[in-house]
GROMACS .gro file of C-alpha atoms in nm:
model
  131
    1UNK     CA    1 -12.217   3.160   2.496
    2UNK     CA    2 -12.350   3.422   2.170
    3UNK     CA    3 -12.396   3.145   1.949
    4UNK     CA    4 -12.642   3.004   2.170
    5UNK     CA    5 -12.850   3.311   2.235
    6UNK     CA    6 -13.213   3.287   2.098
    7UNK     CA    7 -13.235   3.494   1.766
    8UNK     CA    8 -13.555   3.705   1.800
    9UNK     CA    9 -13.883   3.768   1.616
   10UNK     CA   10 -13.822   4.093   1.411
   11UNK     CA   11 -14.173   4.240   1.503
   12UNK     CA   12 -14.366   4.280   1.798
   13UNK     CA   13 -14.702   4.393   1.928
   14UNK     CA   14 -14.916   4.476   2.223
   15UNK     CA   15 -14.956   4.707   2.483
   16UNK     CA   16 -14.777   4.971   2.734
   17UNK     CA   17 -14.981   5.055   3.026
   18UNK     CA   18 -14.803   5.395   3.175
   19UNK     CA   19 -14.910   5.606   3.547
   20UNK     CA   20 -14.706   5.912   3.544
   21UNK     CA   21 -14.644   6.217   3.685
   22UNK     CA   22 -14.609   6.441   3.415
   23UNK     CA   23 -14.539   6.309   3.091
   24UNK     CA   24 -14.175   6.180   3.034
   25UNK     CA   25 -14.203   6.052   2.656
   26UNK     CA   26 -14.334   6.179   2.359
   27UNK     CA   27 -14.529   5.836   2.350
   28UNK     CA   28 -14.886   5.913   2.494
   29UNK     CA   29 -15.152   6.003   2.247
   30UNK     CA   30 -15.197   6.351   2.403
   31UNK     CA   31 -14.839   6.450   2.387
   32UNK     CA   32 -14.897   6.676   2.115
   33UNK     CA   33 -15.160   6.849   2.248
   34UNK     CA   34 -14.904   7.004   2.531
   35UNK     CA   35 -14.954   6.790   2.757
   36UNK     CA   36 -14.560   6.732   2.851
   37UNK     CA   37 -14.641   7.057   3.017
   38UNK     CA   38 -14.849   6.971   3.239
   39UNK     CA   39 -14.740   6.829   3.585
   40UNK     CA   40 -14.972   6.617   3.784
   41UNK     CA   41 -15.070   6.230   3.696
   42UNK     CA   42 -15.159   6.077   3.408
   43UNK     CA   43 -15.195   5.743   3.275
   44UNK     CA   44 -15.219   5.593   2.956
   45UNK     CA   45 -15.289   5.218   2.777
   46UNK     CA   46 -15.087   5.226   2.451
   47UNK     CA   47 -15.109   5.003   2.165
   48UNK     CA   48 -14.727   4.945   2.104
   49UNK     CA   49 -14.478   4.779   1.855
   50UNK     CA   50 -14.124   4.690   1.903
   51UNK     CA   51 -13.934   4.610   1.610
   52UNK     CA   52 -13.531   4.459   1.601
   53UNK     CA   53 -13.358   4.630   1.336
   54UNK     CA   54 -13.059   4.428   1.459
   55UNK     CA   55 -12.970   4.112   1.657
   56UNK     CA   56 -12.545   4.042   1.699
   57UNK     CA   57 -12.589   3.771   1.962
   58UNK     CA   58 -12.724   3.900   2.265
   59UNK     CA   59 -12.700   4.254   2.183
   60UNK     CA   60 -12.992   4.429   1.978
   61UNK     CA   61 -13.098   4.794   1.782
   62UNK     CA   62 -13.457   4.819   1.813
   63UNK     CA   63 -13.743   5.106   1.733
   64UNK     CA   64 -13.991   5.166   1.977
   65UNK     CA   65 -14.321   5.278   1.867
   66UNK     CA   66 -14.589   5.402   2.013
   67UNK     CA   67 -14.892   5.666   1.922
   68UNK     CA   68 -14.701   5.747   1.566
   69UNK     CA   69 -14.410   5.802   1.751
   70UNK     CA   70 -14.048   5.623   1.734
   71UNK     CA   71 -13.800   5.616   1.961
   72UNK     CA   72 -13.419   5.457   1.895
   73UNK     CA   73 -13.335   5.122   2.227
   74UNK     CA   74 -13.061   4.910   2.308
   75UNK     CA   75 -13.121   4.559   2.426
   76UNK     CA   76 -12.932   4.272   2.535
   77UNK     CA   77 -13.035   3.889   2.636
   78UNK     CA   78 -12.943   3.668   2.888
   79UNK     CA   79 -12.724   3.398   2.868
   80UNK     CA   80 -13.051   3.159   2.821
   81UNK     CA   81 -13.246   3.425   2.616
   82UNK     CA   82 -13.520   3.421   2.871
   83UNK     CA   83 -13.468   3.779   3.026
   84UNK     CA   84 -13.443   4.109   2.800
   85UNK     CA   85 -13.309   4.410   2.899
   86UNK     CA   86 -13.445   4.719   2.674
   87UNK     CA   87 -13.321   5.104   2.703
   88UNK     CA   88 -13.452   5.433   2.556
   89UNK     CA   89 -13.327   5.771   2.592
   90UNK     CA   90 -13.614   5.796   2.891
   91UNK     CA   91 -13.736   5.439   2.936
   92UNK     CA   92 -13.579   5.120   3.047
   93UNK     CA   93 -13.816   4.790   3.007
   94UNK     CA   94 -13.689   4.492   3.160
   95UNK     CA   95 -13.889   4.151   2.982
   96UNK     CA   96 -13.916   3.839   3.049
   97UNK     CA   97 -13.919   3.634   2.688
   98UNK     CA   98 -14.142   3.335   2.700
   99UNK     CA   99 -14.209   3.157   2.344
  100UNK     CA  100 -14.318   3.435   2.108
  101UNK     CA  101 -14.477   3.658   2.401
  102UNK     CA  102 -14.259   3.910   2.601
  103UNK     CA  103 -14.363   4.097   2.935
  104UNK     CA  104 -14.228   4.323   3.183
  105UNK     CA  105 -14.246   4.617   3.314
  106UNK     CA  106 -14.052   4.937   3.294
  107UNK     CA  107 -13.956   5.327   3.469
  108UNK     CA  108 -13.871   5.600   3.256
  109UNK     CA  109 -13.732   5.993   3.357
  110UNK     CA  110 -13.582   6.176   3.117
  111UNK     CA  111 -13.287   6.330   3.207
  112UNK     CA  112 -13.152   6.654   3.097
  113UNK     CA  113 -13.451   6.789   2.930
  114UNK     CA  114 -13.600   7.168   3.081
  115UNK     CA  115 -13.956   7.108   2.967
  116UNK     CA  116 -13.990   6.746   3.138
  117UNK     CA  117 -13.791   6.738   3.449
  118UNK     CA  118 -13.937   6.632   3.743
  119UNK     CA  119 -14.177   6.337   3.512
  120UNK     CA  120 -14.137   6.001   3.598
  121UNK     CA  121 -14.303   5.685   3.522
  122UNK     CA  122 -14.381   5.326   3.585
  123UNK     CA  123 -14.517   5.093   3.314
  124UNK     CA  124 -14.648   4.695   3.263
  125UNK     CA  125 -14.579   4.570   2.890
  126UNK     CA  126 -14.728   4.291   2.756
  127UNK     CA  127 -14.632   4.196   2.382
  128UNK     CA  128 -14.660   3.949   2.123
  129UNK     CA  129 -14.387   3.855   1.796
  130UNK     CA  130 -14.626   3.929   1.493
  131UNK     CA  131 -14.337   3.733   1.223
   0.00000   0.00000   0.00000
């Protein structure tokens, strides 16, 4: 059943569109200006890129990236390569795969951090393979 899984585009682009309350990544373009400290809603449409450093069958190391930001996933495929299951240390993304595009959506709280507990998040993705 591997050896039939789809081998993936390396590179991929597009966008994360994010409503939160608080800020649960280091990903939004304001993070850096403190605003993981500050509780209330927010929302944010991020240019993206999500790159596979490695593809064993279904299973996958990818980078995350986001507002000069990276973040270390997991990933695994379906059976028929159609369905893509992505996890961060705060974010899971769940894609469909469709040709070279990819879309989804995604929740993300981070667990076990002081400054960010009680953030949480939903976000849409929409991406595209760039090679």
């Amino acid at each position: 059943m591997a050896d039939d899984v789809r081998i993936l585009p390396t590179e991929w682009v597009g966008t994360v569109e994010t409503s939160s309350w608080g800020v649960v990544t280091p990903h939004p373009p304001h993070f850096f200006s403190h605003a993981h400290l500050e509780l209330g809603w927010h929302t944010t449409d991020n240019n993206a890129a999500l790159r596979i450093d490695r593809q064993v069958g279904p299973f996958l190391e990818l980078t995350f990236i986001a507002s000069n930001h990276e973040s270390k996933a997991v990933g695994v495929l379906s059976a028929d390569s159609r369905r893509l299951k992505v996890a961060t240390l705060e974010v899971t993304f769940h894609l469909v795969v469709d040709g070279d595009h990819m879309s989804g959506d995604g929740e993300a709280r981070a667990h076990g951090s002081t400054e960010r507990r009680g953030s949480f998040a939903a976000k849409m993705v929409e991406l595209t393979a760039k090679s």
